[in-house]
XYZ file of C-alpha atoms in Angstrom:
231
model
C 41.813 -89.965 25.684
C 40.099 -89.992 22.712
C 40.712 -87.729 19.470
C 37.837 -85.295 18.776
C 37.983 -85.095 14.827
C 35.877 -82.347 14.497
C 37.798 -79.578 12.089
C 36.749 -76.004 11.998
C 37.515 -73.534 8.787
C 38.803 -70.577 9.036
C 39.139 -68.720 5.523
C 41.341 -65.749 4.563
C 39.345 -64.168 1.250
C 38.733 -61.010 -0.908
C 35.373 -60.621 -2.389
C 36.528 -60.313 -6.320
C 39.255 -63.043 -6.359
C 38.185 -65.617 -8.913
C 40.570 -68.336 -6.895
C 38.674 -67.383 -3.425
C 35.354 -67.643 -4.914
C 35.935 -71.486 -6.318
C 36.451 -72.216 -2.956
C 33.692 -70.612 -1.209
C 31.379 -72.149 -3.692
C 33.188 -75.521 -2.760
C 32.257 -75.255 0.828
C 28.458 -73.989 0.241
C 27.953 -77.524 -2.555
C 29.490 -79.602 0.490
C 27.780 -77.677 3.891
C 31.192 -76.829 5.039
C 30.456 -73.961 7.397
C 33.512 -71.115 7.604
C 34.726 -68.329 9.545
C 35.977 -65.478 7.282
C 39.001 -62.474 7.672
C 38.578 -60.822 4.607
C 41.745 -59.364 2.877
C 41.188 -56.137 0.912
C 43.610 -56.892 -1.839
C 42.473 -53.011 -3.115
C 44.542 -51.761 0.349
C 47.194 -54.033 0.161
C 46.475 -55.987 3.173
C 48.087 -58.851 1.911
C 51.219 -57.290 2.036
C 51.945 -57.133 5.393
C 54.323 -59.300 7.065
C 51.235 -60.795 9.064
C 49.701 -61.894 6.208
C 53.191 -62.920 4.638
C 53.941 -65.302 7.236
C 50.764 -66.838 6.412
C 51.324 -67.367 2.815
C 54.434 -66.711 1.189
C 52.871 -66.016 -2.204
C 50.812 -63.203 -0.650
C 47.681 -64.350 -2.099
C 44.217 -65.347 -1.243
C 42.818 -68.048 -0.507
C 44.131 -69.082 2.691
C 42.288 -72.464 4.435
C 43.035 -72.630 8.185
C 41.858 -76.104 9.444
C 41.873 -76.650 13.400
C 41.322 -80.272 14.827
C 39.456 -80.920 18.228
C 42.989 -81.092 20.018
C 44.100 -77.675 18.489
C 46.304 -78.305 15.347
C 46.275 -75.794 13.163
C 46.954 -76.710 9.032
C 47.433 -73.855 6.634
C 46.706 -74.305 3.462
C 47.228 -72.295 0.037
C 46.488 -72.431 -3.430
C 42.667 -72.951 -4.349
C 43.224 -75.852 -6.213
C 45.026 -77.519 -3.206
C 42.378 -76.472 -0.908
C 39.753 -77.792 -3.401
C 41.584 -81.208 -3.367
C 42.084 -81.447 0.204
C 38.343 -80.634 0.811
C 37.452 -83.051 -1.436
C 39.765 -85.850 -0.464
C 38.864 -85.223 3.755
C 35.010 -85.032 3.279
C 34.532 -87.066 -0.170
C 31.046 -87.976 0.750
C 29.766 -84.407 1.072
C 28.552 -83.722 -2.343
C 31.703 -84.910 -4.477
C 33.270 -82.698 -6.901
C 35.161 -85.338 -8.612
C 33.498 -88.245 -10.576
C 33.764 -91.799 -8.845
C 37.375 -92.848 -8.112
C 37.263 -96.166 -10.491
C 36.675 -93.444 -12.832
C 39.709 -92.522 -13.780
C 39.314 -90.768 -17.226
C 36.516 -88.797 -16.058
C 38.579 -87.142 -12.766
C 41.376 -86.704 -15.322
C 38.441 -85.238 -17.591
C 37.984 -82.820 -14.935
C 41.318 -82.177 -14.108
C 41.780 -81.372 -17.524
C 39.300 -78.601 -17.895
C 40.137 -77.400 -14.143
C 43.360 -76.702 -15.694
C 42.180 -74.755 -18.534
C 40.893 -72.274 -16.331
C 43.511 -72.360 -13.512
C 46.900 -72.734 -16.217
C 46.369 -71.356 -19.006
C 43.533 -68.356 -17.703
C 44.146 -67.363 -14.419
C 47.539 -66.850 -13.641
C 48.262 -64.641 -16.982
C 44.702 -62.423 -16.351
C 45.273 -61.792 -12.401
C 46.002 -58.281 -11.311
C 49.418 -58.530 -10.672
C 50.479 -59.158 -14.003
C 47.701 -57.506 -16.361
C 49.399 -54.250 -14.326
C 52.919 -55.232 -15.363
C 51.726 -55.210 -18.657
C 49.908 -52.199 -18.086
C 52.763 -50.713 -17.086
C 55.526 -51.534 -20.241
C 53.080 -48.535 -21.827
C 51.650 -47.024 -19.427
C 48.066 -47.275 -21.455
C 45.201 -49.036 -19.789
C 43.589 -50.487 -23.235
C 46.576 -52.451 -23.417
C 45.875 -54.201 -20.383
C 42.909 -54.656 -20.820
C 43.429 -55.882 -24.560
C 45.781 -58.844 -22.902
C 43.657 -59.460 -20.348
C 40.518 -60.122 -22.872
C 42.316 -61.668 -25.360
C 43.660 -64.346 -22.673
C 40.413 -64.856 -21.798
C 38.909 -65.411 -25.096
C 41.406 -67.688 -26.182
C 41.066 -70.055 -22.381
C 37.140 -70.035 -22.903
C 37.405 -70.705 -26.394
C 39.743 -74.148 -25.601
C 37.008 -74.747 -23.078
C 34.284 -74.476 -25.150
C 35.525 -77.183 -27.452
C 36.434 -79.456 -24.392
C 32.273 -78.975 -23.406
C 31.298 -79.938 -27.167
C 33.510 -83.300 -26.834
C 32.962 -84.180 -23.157
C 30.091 -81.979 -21.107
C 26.635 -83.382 -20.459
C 24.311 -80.867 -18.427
C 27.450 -79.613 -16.589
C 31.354 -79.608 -17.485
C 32.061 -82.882 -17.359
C 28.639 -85.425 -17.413
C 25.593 -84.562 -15.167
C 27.128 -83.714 -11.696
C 28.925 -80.243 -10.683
C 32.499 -80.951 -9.855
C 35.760 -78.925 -9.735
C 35.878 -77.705 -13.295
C 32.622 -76.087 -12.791
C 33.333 -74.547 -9.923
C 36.235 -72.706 -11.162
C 34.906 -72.016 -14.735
C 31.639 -69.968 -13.492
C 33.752 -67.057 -11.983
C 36.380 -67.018 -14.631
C 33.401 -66.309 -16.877
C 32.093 -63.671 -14.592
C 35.733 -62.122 -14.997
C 35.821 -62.124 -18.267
C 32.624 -60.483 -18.820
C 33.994 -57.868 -16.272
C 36.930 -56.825 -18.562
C 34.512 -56.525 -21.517
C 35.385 -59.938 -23.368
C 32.699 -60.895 -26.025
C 32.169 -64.272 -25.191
C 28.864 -64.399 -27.843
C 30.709 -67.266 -29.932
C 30.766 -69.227 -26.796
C 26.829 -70.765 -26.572
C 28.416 -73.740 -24.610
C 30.163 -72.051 -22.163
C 27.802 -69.041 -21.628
C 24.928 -71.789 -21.661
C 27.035 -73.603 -18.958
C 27.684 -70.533 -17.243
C 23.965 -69.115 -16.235
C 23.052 -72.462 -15.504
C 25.719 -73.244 -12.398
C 25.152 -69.742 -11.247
C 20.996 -70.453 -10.963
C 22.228 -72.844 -7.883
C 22.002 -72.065 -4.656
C 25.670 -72.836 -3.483
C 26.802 -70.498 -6.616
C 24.554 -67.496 -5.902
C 25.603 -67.851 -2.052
C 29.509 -67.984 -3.541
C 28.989 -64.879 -6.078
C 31.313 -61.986 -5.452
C 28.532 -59.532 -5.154
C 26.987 -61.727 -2.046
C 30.120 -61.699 -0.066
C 30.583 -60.344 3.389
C 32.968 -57.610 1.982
C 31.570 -56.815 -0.973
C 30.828 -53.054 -0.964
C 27.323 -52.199 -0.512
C 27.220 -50.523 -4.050
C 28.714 -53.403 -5.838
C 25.965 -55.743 -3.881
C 23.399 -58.063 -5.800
C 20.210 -59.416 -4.216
């Protein structure tokens, strides 16, 4: 009997995670269609031993992929879910420059790390309330959190000046664009004055004038609270 190929998507996500929202912008540039369970991080729903044996980490994204015979492939991590989604459907708008292009995938690598290394991890909730909590004073988690922020964009911004065209790296969207525009909306959330950052800010307002960005933007989600909602 023959295999029937066709996967569907299944995708466990929280309307303000930065990580989440690189990879429903992924899916809206390729046409990947998705069934959601959103996880209300606010409520803790991704503590439960349900969600758990899921993910380990206890942490959106999740990617469920089912085949035509059944199998079911869980996958974690944005970034991995990113790659996957590009290496499985490479010919649905590619996020990755041409594979005899090796510098310029590294290029984008490069910059995806930026954001994902040295950005993300340090400003997510978990541990801007840790440091919160050595003081007990909001303003000094919020101080951290900005200050990470500025100093990730800033690196970024000198990465555009050497190596960006209309878009992160040359004149295509790929991964390091699609994580950069909501770190940016992050840090503008926590106050950070990005106004010595033309390039990035620049880079910014154009990638979220596309249609797969403004379909990806937190305030667009399907549990995005109806007062938080943009049009």
């Amino acid at each position: 009997m023959a295999t029937d190929n066709k996967q569907t998507y299944h995708l466990y996500s929280y309307f303000r995670s930065t990580c989440t929202s690189r990879v429903v912008i992924a899916m809206h540039l390729k046409g990947i269609p998705a069934e959601h369970t959103h996880i209300d991080l606010s409520k803790a729903e991704h503590e439960s031993p349900e969600f758990e044996e899921l993910n380990p980490s206890k942490s959106v994204p999740i990617l469920v992929i089912k085949d035509g015979n059944g199998n079911k492939t869980v996958l974690t991590q944005s970034i991995a879910i990113l790659e996957y989604l590009e290496e499985s459907l490479p010919t649905l708008t590619p996020l990755l420059p041409p594979s005899g292009d090796l510098v310029q995938r590294a290029r984008v690598r490069e910059m995806v790390n930026v954001v994902t290394n040295d950005i993300q991890p340090i400003t997510n909730g978990r541990i801007a309330k840790r440091v919160r909590a050595i003081r007990g004073e909001a303003k000094d988690q919020i101080s951290f959190v900005t200050d990470v922020f500025l100093a990730g964009l800033t690196a970024y911004e000198k990465l555009l000046v050497k190596y960006g065209g209309k878009f992160s790296v040359g004149d295509a969207v790929t991964m390091a664009d699609v994580c950069l525009a909501p770190a940016v909306e992050m840090a503008l959330a926590y106050g950070t004055n990005l106004d010595g950052l033309p390039h990035v800010m620049g880079l910014s307002k154009r990638l979220w004038e596309l249609s797969a960005f403004q379909k990806g933007h937190w305030k667009r989600q399907g549990d995005t609270p109806e007062a938080l909602r943009g049009s």
